[in-house]
PDB file of C-alpha atoms in Angstrom:
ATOM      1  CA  UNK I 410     -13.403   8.654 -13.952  1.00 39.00           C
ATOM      2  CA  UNK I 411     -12.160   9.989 -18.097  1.00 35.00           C
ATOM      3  CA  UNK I 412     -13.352  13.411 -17.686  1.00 33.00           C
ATOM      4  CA  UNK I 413      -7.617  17.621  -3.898  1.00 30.00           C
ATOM      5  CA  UNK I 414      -2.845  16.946   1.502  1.00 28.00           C
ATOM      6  CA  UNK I 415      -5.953  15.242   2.952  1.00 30.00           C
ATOM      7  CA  UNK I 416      -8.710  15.838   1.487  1.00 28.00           C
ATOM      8  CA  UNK I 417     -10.125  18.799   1.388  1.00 32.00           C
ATOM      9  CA  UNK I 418      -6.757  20.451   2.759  1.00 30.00           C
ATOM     10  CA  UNK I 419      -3.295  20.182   2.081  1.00 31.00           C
ATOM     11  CA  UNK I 420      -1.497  18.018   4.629  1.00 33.00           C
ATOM     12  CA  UNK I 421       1.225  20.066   5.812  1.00 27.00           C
ATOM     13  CA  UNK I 422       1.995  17.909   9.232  1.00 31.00           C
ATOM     14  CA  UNK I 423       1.999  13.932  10.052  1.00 33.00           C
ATOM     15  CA  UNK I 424      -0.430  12.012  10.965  1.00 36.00           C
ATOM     16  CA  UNK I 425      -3.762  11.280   9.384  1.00 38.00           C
ATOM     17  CA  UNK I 426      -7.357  12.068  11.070  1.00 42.00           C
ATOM     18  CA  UNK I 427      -9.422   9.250  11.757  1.00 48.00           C
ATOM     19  CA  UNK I 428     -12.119   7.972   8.896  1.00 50.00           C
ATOM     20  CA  UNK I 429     -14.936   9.974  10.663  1.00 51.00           C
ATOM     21  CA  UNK I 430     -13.114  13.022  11.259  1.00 51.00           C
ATOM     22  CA  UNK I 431     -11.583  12.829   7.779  1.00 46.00           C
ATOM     23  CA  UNK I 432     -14.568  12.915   6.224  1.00 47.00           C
ATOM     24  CA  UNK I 433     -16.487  15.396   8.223  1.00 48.00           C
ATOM     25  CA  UNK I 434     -13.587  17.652   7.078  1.00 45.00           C
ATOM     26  CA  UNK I 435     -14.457  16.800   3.798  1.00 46.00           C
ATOM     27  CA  UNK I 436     -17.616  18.017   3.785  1.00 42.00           C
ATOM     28  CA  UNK I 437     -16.898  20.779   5.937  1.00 42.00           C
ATOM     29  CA  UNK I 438     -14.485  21.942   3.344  1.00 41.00           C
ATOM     30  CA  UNK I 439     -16.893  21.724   0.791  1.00 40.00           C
ATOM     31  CA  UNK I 440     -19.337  23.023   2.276  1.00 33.00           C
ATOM     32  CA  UNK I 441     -16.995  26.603   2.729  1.00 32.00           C
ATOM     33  CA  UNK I 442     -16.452  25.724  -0.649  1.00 33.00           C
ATOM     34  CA  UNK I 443     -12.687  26.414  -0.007  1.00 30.00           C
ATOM     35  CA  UNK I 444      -9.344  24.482   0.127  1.00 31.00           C
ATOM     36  CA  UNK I 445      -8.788  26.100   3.929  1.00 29.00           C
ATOM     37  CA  UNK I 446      -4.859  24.910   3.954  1.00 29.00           C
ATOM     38  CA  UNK I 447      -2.424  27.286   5.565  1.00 27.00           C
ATOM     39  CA  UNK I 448      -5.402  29.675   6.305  1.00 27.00           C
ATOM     40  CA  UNK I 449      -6.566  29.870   2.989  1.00 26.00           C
ATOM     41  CA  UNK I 450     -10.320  30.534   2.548  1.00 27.00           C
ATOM     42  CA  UNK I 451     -12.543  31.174  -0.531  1.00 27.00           C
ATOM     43  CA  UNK I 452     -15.991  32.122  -0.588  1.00 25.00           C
ATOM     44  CA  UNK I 453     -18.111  30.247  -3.405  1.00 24.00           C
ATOM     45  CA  UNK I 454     -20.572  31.716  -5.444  1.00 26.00           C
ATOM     46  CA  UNK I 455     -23.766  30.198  -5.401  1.00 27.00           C
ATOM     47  CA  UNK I 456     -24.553  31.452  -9.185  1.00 28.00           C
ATOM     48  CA  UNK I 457     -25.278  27.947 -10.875  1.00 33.00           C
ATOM     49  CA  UNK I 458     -27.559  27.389 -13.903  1.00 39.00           C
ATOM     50  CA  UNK I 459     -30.417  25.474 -13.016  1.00 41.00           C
ATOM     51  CA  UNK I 460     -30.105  23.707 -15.794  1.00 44.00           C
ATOM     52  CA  UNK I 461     -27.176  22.185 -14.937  1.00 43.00           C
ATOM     53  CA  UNK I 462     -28.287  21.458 -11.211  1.00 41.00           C
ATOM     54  CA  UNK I 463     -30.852  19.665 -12.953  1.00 46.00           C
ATOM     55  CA  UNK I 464     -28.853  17.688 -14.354  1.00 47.00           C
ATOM     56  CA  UNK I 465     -26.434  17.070 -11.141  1.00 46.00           C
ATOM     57  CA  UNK I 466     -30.478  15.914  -9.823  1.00 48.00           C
ATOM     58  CA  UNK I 467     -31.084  13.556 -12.216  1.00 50.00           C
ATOM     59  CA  UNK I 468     -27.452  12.079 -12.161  1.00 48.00           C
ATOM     60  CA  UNK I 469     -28.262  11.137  -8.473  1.00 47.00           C
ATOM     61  CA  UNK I 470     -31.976  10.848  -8.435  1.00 48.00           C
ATOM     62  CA  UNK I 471     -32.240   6.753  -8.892  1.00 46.00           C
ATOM     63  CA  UNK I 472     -29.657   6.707  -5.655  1.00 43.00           C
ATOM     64  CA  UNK I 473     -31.420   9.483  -3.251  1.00 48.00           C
ATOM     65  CA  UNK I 474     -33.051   6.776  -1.094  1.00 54.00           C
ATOM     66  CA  UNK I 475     -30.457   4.421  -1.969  1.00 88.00           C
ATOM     67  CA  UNK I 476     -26.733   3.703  -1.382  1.00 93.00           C
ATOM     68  CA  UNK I 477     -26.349   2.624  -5.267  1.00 97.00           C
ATOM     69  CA  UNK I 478     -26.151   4.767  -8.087  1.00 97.00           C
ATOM     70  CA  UNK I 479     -27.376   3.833 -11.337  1.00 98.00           C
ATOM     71  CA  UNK I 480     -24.401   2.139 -13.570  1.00 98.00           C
ATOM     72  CA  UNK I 481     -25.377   4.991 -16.848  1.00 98.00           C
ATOM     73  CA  UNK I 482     -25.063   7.728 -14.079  1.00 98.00           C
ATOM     74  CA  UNK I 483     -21.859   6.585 -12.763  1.00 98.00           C
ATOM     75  CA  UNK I 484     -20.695   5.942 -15.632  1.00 98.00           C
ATOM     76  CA  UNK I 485     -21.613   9.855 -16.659  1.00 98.00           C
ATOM     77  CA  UNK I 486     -20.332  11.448 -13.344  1.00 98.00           C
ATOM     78  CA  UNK I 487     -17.080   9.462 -14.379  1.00 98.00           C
ATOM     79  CA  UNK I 488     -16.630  10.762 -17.498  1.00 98.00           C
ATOM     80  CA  UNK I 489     -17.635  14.511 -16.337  1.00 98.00           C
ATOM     81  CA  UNK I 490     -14.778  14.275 -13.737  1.00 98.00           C
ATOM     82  CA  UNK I 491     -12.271  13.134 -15.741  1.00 98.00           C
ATOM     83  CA  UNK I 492     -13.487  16.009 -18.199  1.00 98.00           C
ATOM     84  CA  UNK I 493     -12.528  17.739 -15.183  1.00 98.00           C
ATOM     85  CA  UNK I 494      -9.026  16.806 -14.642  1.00 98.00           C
ATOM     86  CA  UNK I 495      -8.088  16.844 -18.087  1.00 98.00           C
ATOM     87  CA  UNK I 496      -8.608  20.803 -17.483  1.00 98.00           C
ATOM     88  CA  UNK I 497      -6.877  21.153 -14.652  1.00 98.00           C
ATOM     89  CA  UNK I 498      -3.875  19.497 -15.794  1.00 98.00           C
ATOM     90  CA  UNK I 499      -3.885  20.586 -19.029  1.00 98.00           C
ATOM     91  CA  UNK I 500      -3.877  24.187 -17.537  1.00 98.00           C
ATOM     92  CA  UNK I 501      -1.731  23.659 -15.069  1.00 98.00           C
ATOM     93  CA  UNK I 502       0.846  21.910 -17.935  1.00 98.00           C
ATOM     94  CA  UNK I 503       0.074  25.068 -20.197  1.00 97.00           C
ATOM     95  CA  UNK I 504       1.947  27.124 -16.683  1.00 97.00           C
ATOM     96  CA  UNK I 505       4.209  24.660 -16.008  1.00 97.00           C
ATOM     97  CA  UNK I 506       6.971  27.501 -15.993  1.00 95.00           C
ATOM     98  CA  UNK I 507       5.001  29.806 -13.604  1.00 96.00           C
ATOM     99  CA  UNK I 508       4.551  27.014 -11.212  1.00 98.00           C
ATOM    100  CA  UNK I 509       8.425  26.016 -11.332  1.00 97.00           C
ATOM    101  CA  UNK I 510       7.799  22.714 -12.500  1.00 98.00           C
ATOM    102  CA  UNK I 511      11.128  20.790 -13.282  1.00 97.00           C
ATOM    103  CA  UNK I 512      11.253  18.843 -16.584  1.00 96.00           C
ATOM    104  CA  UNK I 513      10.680  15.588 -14.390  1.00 96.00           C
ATOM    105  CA  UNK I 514       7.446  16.827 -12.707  1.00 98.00           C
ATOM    106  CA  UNK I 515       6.039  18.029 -16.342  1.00 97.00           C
ATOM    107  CA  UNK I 516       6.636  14.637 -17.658  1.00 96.00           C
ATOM    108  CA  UNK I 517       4.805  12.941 -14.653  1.00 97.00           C
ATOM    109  CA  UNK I 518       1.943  15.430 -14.830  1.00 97.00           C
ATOM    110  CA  UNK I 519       2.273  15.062 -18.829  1.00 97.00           C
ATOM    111  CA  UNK I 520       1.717  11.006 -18.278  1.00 97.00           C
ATOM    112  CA  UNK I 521      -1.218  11.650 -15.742  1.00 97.00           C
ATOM    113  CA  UNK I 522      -2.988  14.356 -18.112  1.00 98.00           C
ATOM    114  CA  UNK I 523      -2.933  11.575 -20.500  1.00 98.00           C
ATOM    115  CA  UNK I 524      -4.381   8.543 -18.232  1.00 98.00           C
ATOM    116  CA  UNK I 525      -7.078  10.985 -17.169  1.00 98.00           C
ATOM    117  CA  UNK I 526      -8.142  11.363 -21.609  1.00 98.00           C
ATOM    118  CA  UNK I 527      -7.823   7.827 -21.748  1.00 98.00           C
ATOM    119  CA  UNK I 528     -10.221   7.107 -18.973  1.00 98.00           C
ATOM    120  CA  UNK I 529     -12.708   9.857 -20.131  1.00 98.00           C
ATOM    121  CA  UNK I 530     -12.816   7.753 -23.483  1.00 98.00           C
ATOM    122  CA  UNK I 531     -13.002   4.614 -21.824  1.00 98.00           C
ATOM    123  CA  UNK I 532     -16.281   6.332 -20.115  1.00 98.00           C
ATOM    124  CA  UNK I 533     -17.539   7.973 -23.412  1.00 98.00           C
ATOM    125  CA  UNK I 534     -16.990   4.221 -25.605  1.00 97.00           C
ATOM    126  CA  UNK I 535     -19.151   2.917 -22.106  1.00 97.00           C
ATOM    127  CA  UNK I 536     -22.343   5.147 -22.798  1.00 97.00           C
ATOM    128  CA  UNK I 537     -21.090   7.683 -20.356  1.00 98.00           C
ATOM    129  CA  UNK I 538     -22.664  10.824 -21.007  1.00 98.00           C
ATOM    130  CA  UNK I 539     -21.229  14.703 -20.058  1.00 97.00           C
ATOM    131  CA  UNK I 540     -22.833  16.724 -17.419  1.00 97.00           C
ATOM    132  CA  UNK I 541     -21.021  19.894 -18.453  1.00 97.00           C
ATOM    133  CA  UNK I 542     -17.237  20.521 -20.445  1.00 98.00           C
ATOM    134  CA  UNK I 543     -16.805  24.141 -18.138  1.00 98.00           C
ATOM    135  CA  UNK I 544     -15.164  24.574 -15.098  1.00 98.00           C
ATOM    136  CA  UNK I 545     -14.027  26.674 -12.639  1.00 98.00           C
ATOM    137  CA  UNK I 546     -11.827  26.599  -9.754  1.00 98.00           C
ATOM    138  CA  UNK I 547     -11.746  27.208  -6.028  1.00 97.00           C
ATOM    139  CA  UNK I 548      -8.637  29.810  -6.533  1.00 97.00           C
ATOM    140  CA  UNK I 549      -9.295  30.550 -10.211  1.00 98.00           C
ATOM    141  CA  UNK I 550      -6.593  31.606 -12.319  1.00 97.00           C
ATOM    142  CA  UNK I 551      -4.297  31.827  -9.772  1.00 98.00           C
ATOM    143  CA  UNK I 552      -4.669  28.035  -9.271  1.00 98.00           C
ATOM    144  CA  UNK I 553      -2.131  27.885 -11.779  1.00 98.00           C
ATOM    145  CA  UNK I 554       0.312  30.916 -10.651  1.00 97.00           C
ATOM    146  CA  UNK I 555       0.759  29.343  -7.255  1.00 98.00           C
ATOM    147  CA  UNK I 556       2.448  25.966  -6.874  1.00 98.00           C
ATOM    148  CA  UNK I 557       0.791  25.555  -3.457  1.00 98.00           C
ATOM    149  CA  UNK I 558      -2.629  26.086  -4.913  1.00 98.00           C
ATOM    150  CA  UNK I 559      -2.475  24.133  -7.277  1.00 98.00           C
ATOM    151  CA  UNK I 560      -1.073  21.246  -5.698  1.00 98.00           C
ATOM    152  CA  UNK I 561      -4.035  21.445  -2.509  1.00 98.00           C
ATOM    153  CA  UNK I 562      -6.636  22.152  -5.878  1.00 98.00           C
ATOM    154  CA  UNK I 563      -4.962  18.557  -7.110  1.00 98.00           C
ATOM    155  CA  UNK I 564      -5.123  16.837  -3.794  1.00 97.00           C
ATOM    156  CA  UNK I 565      -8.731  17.776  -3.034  1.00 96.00           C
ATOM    157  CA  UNK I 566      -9.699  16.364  -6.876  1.00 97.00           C
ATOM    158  CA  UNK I 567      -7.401  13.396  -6.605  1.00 97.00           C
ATOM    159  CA  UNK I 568      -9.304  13.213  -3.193  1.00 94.00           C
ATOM    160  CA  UNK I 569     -12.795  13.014  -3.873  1.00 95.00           C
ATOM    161  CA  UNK I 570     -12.107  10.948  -7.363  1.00 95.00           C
ATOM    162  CA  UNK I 571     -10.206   8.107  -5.118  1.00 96.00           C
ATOM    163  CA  UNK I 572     -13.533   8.136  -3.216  1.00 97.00           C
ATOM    164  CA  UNK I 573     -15.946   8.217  -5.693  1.00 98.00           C
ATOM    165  CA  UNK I 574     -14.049   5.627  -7.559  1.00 98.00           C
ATOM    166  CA  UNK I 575     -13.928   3.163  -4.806  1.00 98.00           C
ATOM    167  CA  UNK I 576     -17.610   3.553  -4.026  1.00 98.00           C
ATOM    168  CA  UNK I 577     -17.978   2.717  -7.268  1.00 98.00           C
ATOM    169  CA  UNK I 578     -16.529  -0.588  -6.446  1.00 98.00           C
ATOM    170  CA  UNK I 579     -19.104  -1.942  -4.295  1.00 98.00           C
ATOM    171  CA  UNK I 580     -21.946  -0.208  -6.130  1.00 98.00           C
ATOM    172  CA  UNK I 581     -21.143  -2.062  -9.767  1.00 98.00           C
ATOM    173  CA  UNK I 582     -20.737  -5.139  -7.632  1.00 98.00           C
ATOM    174  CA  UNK I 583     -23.804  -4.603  -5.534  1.00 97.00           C
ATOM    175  CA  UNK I 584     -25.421  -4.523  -9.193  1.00 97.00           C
ATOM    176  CA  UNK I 585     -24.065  -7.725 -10.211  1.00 98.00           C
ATOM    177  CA  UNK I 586     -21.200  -6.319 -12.185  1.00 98.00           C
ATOM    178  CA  UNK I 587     -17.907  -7.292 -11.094  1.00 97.00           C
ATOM    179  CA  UNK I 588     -16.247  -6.606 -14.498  1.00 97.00           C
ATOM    180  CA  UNK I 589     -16.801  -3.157 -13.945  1.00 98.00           C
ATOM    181  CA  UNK I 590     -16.391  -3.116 -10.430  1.00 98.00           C
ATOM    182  CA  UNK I 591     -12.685  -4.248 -11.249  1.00 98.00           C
ATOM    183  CA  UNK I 592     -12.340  -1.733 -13.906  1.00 98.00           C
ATOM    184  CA  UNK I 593     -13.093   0.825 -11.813  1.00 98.00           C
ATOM    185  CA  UNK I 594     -10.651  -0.249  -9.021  1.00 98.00           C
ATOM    186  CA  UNK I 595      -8.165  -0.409 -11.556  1.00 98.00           C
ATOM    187  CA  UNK I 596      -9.142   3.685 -12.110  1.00 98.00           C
ATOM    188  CA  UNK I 597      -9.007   4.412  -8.484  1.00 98.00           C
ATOM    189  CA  UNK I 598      -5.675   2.727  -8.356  1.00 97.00           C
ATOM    190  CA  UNK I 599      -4.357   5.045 -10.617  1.00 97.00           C
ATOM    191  CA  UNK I 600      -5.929   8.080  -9.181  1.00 98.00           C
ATOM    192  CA  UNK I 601      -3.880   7.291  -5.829  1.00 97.00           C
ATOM    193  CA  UNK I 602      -1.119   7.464  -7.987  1.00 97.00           C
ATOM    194  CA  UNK I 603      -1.886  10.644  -9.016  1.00 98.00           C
ATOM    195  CA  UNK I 604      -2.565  12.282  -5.645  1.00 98.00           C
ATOM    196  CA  UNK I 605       1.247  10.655  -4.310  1.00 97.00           C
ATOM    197  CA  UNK I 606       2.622  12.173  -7.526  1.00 97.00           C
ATOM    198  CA  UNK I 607       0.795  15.648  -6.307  1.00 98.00           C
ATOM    199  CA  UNK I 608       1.945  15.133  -2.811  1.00 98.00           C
ATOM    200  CA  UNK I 609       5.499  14.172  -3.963  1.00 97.00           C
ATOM    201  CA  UNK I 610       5.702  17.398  -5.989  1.00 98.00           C
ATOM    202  CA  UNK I 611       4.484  20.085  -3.351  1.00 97.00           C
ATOM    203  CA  UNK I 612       7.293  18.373  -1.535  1.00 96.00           C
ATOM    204  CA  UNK I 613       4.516  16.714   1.482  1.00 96.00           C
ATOM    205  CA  UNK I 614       6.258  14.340   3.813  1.00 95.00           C
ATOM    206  CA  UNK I 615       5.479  11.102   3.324  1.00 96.00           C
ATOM    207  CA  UNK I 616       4.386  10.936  -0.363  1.00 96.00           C
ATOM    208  CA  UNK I 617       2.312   7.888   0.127  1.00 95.00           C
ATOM    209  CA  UNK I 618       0.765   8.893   3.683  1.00 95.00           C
ATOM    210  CA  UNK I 619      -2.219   6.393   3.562  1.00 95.00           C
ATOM    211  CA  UNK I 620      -2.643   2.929   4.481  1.00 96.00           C
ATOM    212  CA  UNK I 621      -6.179   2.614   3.602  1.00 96.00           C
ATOM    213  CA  UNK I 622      -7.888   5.125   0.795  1.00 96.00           C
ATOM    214  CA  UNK I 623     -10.877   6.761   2.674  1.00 95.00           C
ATOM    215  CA  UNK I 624     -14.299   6.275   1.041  1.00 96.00           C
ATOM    216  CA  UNK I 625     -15.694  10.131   2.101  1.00 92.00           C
ATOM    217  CA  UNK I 626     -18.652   9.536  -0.204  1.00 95.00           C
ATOM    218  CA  UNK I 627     -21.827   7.498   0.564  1.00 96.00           C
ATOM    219  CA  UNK I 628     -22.307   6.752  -3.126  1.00 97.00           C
ATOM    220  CA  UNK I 629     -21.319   7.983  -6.509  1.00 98.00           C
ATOM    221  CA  UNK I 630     -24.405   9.494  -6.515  1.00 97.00           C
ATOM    222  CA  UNK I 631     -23.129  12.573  -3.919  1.00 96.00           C
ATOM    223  CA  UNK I 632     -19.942  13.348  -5.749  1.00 96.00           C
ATOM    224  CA  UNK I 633     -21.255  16.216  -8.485  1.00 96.00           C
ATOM    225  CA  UNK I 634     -23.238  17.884  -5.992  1.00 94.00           C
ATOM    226  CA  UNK I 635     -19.946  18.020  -3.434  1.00 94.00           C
ATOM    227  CA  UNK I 636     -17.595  18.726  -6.682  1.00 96.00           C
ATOM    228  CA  UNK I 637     -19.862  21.619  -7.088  1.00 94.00           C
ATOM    229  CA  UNK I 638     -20.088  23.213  -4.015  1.00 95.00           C
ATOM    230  CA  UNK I 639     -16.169  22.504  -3.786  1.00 95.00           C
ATOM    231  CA  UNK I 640     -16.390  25.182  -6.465  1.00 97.00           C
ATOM    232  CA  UNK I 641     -15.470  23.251  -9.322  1.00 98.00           C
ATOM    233  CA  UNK I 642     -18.374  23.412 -11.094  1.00 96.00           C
ATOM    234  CA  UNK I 643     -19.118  26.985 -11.216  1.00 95.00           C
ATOM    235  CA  UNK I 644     -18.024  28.721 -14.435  1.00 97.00           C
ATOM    236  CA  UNK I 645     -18.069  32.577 -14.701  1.00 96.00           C
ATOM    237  CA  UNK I 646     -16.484  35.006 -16.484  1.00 96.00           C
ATOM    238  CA  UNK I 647     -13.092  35.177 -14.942  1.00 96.00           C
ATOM    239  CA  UNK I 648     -13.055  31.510 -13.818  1.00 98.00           C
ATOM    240  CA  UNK I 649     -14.396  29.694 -16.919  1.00 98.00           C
ATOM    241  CA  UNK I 650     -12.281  26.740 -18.303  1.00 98.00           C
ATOM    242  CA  UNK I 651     -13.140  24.650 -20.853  1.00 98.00           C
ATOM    243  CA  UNK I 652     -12.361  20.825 -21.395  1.00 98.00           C
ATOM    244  CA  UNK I 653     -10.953  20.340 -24.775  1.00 98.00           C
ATOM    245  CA  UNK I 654      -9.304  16.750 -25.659  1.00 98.00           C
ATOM    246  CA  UNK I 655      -5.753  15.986 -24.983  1.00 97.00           C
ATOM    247  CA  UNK I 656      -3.943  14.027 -27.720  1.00 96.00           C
ATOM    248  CA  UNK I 657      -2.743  10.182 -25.994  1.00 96.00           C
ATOM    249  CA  UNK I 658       0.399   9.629 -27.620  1.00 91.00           C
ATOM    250  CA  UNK I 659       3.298   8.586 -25.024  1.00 86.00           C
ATOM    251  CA  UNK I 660       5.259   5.674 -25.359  1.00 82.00           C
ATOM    252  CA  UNK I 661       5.599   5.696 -21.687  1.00 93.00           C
ATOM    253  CA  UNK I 662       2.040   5.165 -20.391  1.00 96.00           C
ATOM    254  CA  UNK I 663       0.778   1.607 -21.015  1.00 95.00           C
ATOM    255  CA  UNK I 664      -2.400  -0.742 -19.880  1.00 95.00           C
ATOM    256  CA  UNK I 665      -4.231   1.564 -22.471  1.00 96.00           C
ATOM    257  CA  UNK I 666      -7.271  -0.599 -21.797  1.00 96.00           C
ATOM    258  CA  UNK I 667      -8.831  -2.654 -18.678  1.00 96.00           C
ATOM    259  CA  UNK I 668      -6.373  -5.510 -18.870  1.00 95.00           C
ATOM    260  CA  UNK I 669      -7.070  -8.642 -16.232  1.00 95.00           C
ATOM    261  CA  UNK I 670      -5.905 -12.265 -16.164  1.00 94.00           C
ATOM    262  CA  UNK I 671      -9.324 -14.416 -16.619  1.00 90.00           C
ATOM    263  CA  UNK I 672     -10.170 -16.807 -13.891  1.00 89.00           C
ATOM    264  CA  UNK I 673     -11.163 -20.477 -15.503  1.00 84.00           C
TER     265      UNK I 673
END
């Protein structure tokens, strides 16, 4: 998608629940509408425009009796959530020094700040369109004071976008569109990366703790309406953040575009 220690909580022992349990967590979680690591707990408010619930409605109306969303609506939840994690990592970038980031970390989050704009063009060029460009967060500002906020706020995104993203996998194929079934496995290959990177940095033993990426969403269809009652999609005075474009430029990330070997 081109615009968060298990999902939705941090991971701070080993072992990983079970696929069922996992998931009921998930939507436990986001049904609190909090990241609950370490005893942490937010209440969400339930102010959201109708408008825009409209909109999450119609992004997931073709799929409510269905487990297969609509290619233009995934394609538009796609590039909403990458809209998404361009904010967060562009804030979280902007605080880098607040959240003792070393110069390493910055340039990994720099390079994954900069994936995320290139996939929420790839999703604009693809007839994607936006569901909304504000944001708020569970933990609000302080997302980006806290180094373990923001790193369970990045591994509960990171979470749900793996999912999403590989449900998107069988539902382009499932539509007769392998091409973009690949190109979005290619995506969710990348967001794994990113949640290891986020796991790596809040210093989460292992990095790479799964051996199999959970799917913890039925379809595409379910992920605004989960992102939202996460408490991501909530903007208020206080916790408003706006997407604004990130420039691409780094000699360091390549595969700028879908790149596969053709079968013959």
């Amino acid at each position: 998608m081109d615009e968060v220690r298990e999902i939705p909580t941090p991971e701070l022992k080993s072992g990983s629940p079970q696929p069922e349990a996992a998931r009921r967590a998930l939507l436990k979680g986001v049904a609190l509408g909090a990241v609950a690591g370490a005893g942490l707990g937010t209440a969400l408010s339930t102010t959201v425009s109708s408008a825009f619930l409209g909109q999450v409605a119609h992004a997931a109306s073709s799929a409510s009796n269905s487990c297969v969303t609509p290619i233009k609506d995934i394609f538009t939840i796609a590039r909403t959530a990458e809209r998404l994690a361009v904010t967060f990592y562009s804030n979280g970038l902007r605080r880098a020094y607040r959240l003792g980031l070393t110069w390493r970390e910055i340039a990994a989050l720099e390079a994954a700040l900069i994936e995320e704009q290139i996939h929420e063009n790839f999703f604009a060029q693809a007839g994607g369109d936006v569901l909304t460009s504000e944001f708020s967060f569970p933990h609000g500002e302080e997302t980006f004071e806290n180094l373990r906020l923001f790193i369970e706020t990045q591994q509960q995104l990171e979470g749900v976008f793996d999912s999403a993203f590989l449900s998107a996998v069988r539902e382009l194929a499932q539509q007769n569109r392998p091409d973009l079934a690949q190109i979005a496995a290619q995506i969710a290959t990348v967001e794994a990366e990113h949640r290891a990177l986020g796991r790596f940095i809040g210093r989460l033993d292992p990095a790479d703790n799964w051996a199999f990426s959970p799917v913890l969403v039925a379809k595409v269809g379910d992920a605004p309406a989960l992102v939202q009652k996460a408490g991501y999609l909530n903007p208020r005075p206080g916790n408003r953040f706006v997407y604004h474009p990130v420039d691409t430029t780094d000699r360091g990330v390549t595969y700028r575009t879908p790149y596969a070997v053709a079968c013959s």
